[in-house]
Amino acid sequence: MMRRPFLPLVAATLALAAGSALAQAKWDLPTAYPPANYHTENIVQFAKDVDAATGGKLKITVHANASLFKAPEIKRAVQSGQAQAGEILLANFANENPIYALDGVPFLATTFAESKKLYDVSKGPLEKLLAAQGIKILFVVPWAPQGIYVKKEINSAADLKGVKWRAYSPATARIAELVGAQPVQIQQAELSAAMATGAVESYMSSGSTGYDTKTYESIKHFYDTQAWIPKNAVLVNAKAFDALDAATKDAVLKAAATAEARGWKVAQDKNEEYKKLLAERGMTIHKPSAQLQADMRKVGEVMQADWLKAAGADGAAIIEAFKKP
Ligand code: PCA
């Protein structure tokens, strides 16, 4: 069957036929999120910065909205070189290694400052893990603190029993299990359609995803639990990176560092803005009741204990470094 993943191979062959592969490199960079999302805008800016800094020697084509690969396929595509680069949601890969699940553990890191610290203490192990698969991290950018979108008003976790719950990661499916909701894995690109058919009555995510997927058309309540801050990582195939000349490598790393700083700032700046936009479109933004918040914290405690068990001594060392003042 002819499939889109063959396109990068064709592009690479043409580049070779045109002369020296190093004269001009072309990378495909699939992402799973829509063009107007700040993650995608940040990546498009990164590609422009690289183009400008290299005088067009490295052209990066961003394929937004899961148009080239679906969210869970992007990491493997980068690993195999089907795509030279790509953006992933780290928490999607929790079943490969607990390190990917760390930023999805509820109530471990709930502010951007804490999230940054958690990233700093886990970056080394994460890089090592990916390096073993021939993958290099270019930059990492957070989503916003996660809250609960739900059709009906809720006062406690018990109100979520039996509710159809969209999960985007193993951790968000586990939360459903712990509160007695019915989880179904759906990535963001398919979320609008799933809500329209009634297959989704609830999910946890950030304001930007509620806005981008027009969640307000079918779900009217958002409980701002600020439970955790998941992150996206932009990855590159190590061989593709190593094939660049030194000046181009430098330009990529410099643009990546700039993109990382810009992304963390935009995520914070836009957090309140997205909640305002949701309210303007008819959604009620609730402060969770004390009971609901206590229930969700209990879920978090269970999941933190589970994470420590799965991650062993290496995981304990990360948590210890994170908790150090
Ligand atoms: N939005 C993404 C992942 C985390 C987030 O805030 C989503 O809901 O798919």
XYZ file of C-alpha atoms and ligand atoms in Angstrom:
334
model
C 0.000 0.000 0.000
C 1.377 3.444 -0.900
C 1.540 5.546 2.212
C 2.621 9.080 3.005
C 5.703 7.959 4.971
C 7.422 7.196 1.643
C 7.469 10.888 0.725
C 10.548 11.728 2.832
C 12.434 8.912 1.066
C 11.535 10.370 -2.311
C 12.653 13.816 -1.129
C 15.937 12.391 0.138
C 16.572 10.568 -3.157
C 15.920 13.728 -5.163
C 18.261 15.702 -2.904
C 20.991 13.131 -3.505
C 20.378 13.125 -7.267
C 20.667 16.919 -7.287
C 24.252 16.763 -6.048
C 25.977 16.785 -2.693
C 23.580 15.801 0.084
C 25.135 18.477 2.271
C 24.579 21.308 -0.195
C 21.025 21.538 0.977
C 19.340 19.315 3.523
C 15.588 18.903 3.797
C 13.872 17.681 6.902
C 10.270 16.721 7.446
C 8.961 17.558 10.916
C 5.564 15.985 11.649
C 3.529 17.252 14.612
C 0.126 16.158 15.945
C -1.308 19.560 16.791
C -3.097 22.226 14.703
C -1.283 25.095 12.926
C -2.729 27.820 15.197
C -1.603 26.101 18.417
C 1.347 27.826 20.083
C 3.447 24.641 19.964
C 3.072 24.494 16.186
C 3.625 28.238 15.759
C 6.789 27.925 17.821
C 8.053 25.060 15.670
C 7.269 26.931 12.445
C 9.251 29.897 13.821
C 12.105 27.507 14.672
C 12.126 26.264 11.051
C 12.201 29.876 9.800
C 15.047 30.740 12.170
C 17.055 27.743 10.940
C 16.373 28.677 7.317
C 17.540 32.248 7.917
C 20.602 31.304 9.990
C 21.799 28.741 7.430
C 21.010 30.815 4.357
C 18.547 28.150 3.236
C 20.988 25.249 3.650
C 18.573 23.391 5.928
C 14.906 23.486 5.013
C 12.506 22.090 7.605
C 8.946 21.378 6.498
C 6.481 21.277 9.389
C 3.525 18.920 8.868
C 0.912 19.965 11.447
C -2.208 18.278 12.770
C -1.091 14.645 12.444
C -1.202 15.008 8.653
C 1.987 13.001 8.038
C 1.981 10.640 11.042
C -0.474 10.139 13.896
C 0.687 11.310 17.332
C 1.756 7.889 18.661
C 3.674 7.117 15.403
C 5.907 10.176 15.310
C 8.581 8.928 17.698
C 9.100 5.732 15.713
C 9.143 7.707 12.462
C 12.018 9.840 13.786
C 13.824 6.791 15.166
C 13.638 4.977 11.815
C 14.467 8.091 9.790
C 11.110 8.095 7.952
C 10.942 11.635 9.289
C 14.203 13.409 10.124
C 12.532 15.316 12.980
C 9.192 15.357 14.772
C 7.257 16.548 17.803
C 5.960 14.146 20.445
C 3.949 14.345 23.647
C 6.369 12.706 26.085
C 3.546 11.213 28.195
C 2.362 9.206 25.184
C 5.344 6.875 25.601
C 4.906 5.968 29.272
C 4.639 2.276 28.412
C 8.197 2.311 26.988
C 9.781 3.720 30.117
C 8.484 5.400 33.308
C 10.615 8.472 32.601
C 8.090 9.458 29.906
C 5.285 9.281 32.485
C 6.933 11.620 34.976
C 5.334 14.878 33.829
C 1.932 13.163 33.733
C 1.911 12.277 37.432
C -0.864 14.399 39.000
C 0.143 16.963 41.628
C 3.878 16.378 41.406
C 4.678 19.582 39.472
C 1.708 21.911 39.040
C 3.225 25.338 38.355
C 5.438 26.302 35.410
C 8.351 26.865 37.810
C 7.936 23.358 39.252
C 7.476 21.907 35.797
C 10.735 23.522 34.662
C 12.539 22.102 37.682
C 11.115 18.632 37.001
C 12.319 18.954 33.410
C 15.787 20.051 34.512
C 16.221 17.072 36.862
C 14.850 14.536 34.370
C 16.463 15.875 31.196
C 19.684 13.839 31.532
C 17.965 10.440 31.909
C 15.516 11.347 29.119
C 18.333 12.304 26.733
C 20.188 9.092 27.550
C 17.115 6.977 26.895
C 16.462 8.628 23.529
C 20.139 8.585 22.527
C 20.059 4.786 22.840
C 17.362 4.859 20.141
C 19.342 7.179 17.866
C 17.257 10.215 18.785
C 18.355 13.645 19.969
C 16.144 16.192 21.768
C 16.092 19.624 20.128
C 13.736 21.392 22.526
C 10.947 20.816 25.017
C 7.889 23.036 25.598
C 5.110 22.651 28.189
C 1.352 22.567 27.824
C -0.552 24.331 30.636
C -1.812 22.966 33.976
C -4.422 20.301 33.328
C -8.080 20.624 34.350
C -11.267 18.624 33.850
C -13.641 19.274 30.958
C -17.007 17.688 31.697
C -20.574 17.914 30.389
C -22.315 18.016 33.774
C -21.406 19.922 36.905
C -19.350 17.872 39.356
C -18.611 18.268 43.064
C -16.456 15.238 43.712
C -14.634 12.504 41.800
C -17.619 10.219 42.489
C -19.604 12.374 40.038
C -17.297 11.091 37.276
C -18.398 7.444 37.747
C -19.431 5.909 34.423
C -18.702 9.087 32.455
C -17.155 8.560 28.996
C -13.643 9.930 29.415
C -11.154 10.721 26.680
C -7.570 9.766 27.557
C -4.515 10.997 25.623
C -1.919 8.946 27.524
C -1.622 5.896 29.786
C -1.703 8.239 32.809
C -4.949 9.939 31.783
C -6.488 6.477 31.237
C -5.295 5.465 34.719
C -7.002 8.519 36.246
C -10.260 7.411 34.612
C -9.803 3.962 36.108
C -9.161 5.407 39.578
C -12.268 7.632 39.510
C -14.462 4.996 37.846
C -14.892 6.790 34.508
C -14.847 4.924 31.151
C -11.602 5.717 29.346
C -11.110 5.763 25.590
C -7.767 6.739 23.991
C -8.235 9.566 21.499
C -5.521 11.897 20.260
C -6.250 15.587 19.887
C -6.581 15.464 16.103
C -9.616 13.157 16.471
C -11.093 14.768 19.584
C -13.559 17.180 17.942
C -15.164 14.377 15.956
C -15.393 12.156 19.042
C -17.120 14.878 21.045
C -19.571 15.564 18.219
C -20.728 11.931 18.213
C -21.084 11.880 22.014
C -18.271 9.344 22.453
C -16.552 11.777 24.833
C -18.264 13.449 27.805
C -15.183 14.397 29.743
C -11.395 14.656 29.605
C -8.449 16.330 31.266
C -6.263 18.751 29.331
C -5.280 22.396 29.084
C -7.148 25.500 27.933
C -5.471 25.505 24.529
C -6.730 22.041 23.651
C -10.266 22.928 24.759
C -10.085 25.985 22.533
C -8.402 24.334 19.527
C -10.905 21.455 19.496
C -13.946 23.720 20.059
C -14.781 21.696 23.147
C -17.187 24.490 24.219
C -19.609 23.374 21.485
C -20.527 20.218 23.420
C -18.967 20.535 26.900
C -19.751 23.539 29.067
C -17.689 23.049 32.233
C -13.988 23.292 32.961
C -12.687 22.558 36.470
C -9.334 24.245 36.878
C -7.650 21.550 38.992
C -4.125 22.513 37.819
C -3.122 18.898 38.280
C 0.052 18.516 36.172
C 1.902 20.046 33.215
C 2.699 17.670 30.343
C 5.363 18.582 27.800
C 6.052 18.171 24.095
C 9.532 17.410 22.809
C 10.876 18.152 19.350
C 13.176 15.323 18.346
C 15.664 14.768 15.570
C 17.102 11.568 14.147
C 20.729 11.583 15.355
C 22.099 10.437 11.963
C 20.250 13.242 10.172
C 21.682 15.728 12.660
C 25.202 14.287 12.441
C 25.112 14.560 8.641
C 24.975 18.377 8.890
C 28.123 20.479 8.683
C 29.350 22.147 11.882
C 27.931 25.595 11.138
C 24.485 24.170 10.334
C 24.526 22.058 13.510
C 25.313 25.186 15.505
C 22.488 27.089 13.836
C 20.017 24.292 14.650
C 21.067 24.100 18.300
C 20.939 27.848 18.702
C 17.473 28.089 17.129
C 16.364 25.165 19.315
C 17.497 26.893 22.513
C 15.672 30.044 21.426
C 12.539 28.024 20.629
C 12.633 26.344 24.030
C 12.846 29.664 25.904
C 10.159 31.220 23.683
C 7.869 28.191 24.115
C 8.011 28.221 27.927
C 7.190 31.918 27.944
C 4.287 31.653 25.482
C 2.784 28.670 27.336
C 2.642 30.754 30.523
C 1.447 33.934 28.832
C -1.379 32.125 27.035
C -2.649 30.012 29.934
C -5.059 32.608 31.359
C -5.892 33.902 27.871
C -7.193 30.497 26.751
C -9.458 30.214 29.806
C -10.863 33.661 28.976
C -11.486 32.609 25.371
C -13.307 29.490 26.587
C -15.484 31.586 28.924
C -16.293 33.987 26.066
C -17.507 31.002 24.070
C -19.937 29.905 26.756
C -17.900 27.663 29.000
C -17.967 28.032 32.797
C -14.507 27.990 34.344
C -14.872 26.562 37.848
C -12.563 26.557 40.797
C -12.896 22.911 41.885
C -14.709 22.239 45.171
C -12.510 21.282 48.137
C -13.910 17.745 47.861
C -13.135 17.395 44.150
C -9.636 18.758 44.632
C -9.009 16.411 47.607
C -10.279 13.453 45.553
C -7.986 14.309 42.654
C -5.043 14.732 45.008
C -5.713 11.215 46.296
C -5.576 9.966 42.713
C -2.255 11.781 42.421
C -0.880 10.085 45.549
C -1.708 6.643 44.177
C -0.086 7.488 40.856
C 3.043 8.949 42.471
C 3.457 5.742 44.473
C 2.898 3.659 41.317
C 5.448 5.759 39.443
C 8.102 5.341 42.129
C 7.545 1.595 42.139
C 7.897 1.425 38.347
C 10.888 3.777 38.131
C 12.938 2.198 40.941
C 16.156 3.714 42.291
C 16.717 5.933 39.223
C 13.236 7.356 39.655
C 13.720 7.928 43.376
C 16.909 9.888 42.619
C 15.005 12.126 40.174
C 12.256 12.799 42.711
C 14.819 13.533 45.392
C 16.577 16.049 43.139
C 13.210 17.589 42.296
C 12.195 17.987 45.952
C 15.538 19.475 46.991
C 14.932 23.183 47.750
N -3.195 19.009 25.314
C -2.888 17.768 24.663
C -1.950 17.070 25.583
C -1.892 17.863 26.807
C -2.662 19.078 26.534
O -2.765 20.047 27.288
C -4.106 16.930 24.461
O -5.105 17.105 25.152
O -4.051 16.031 23.621
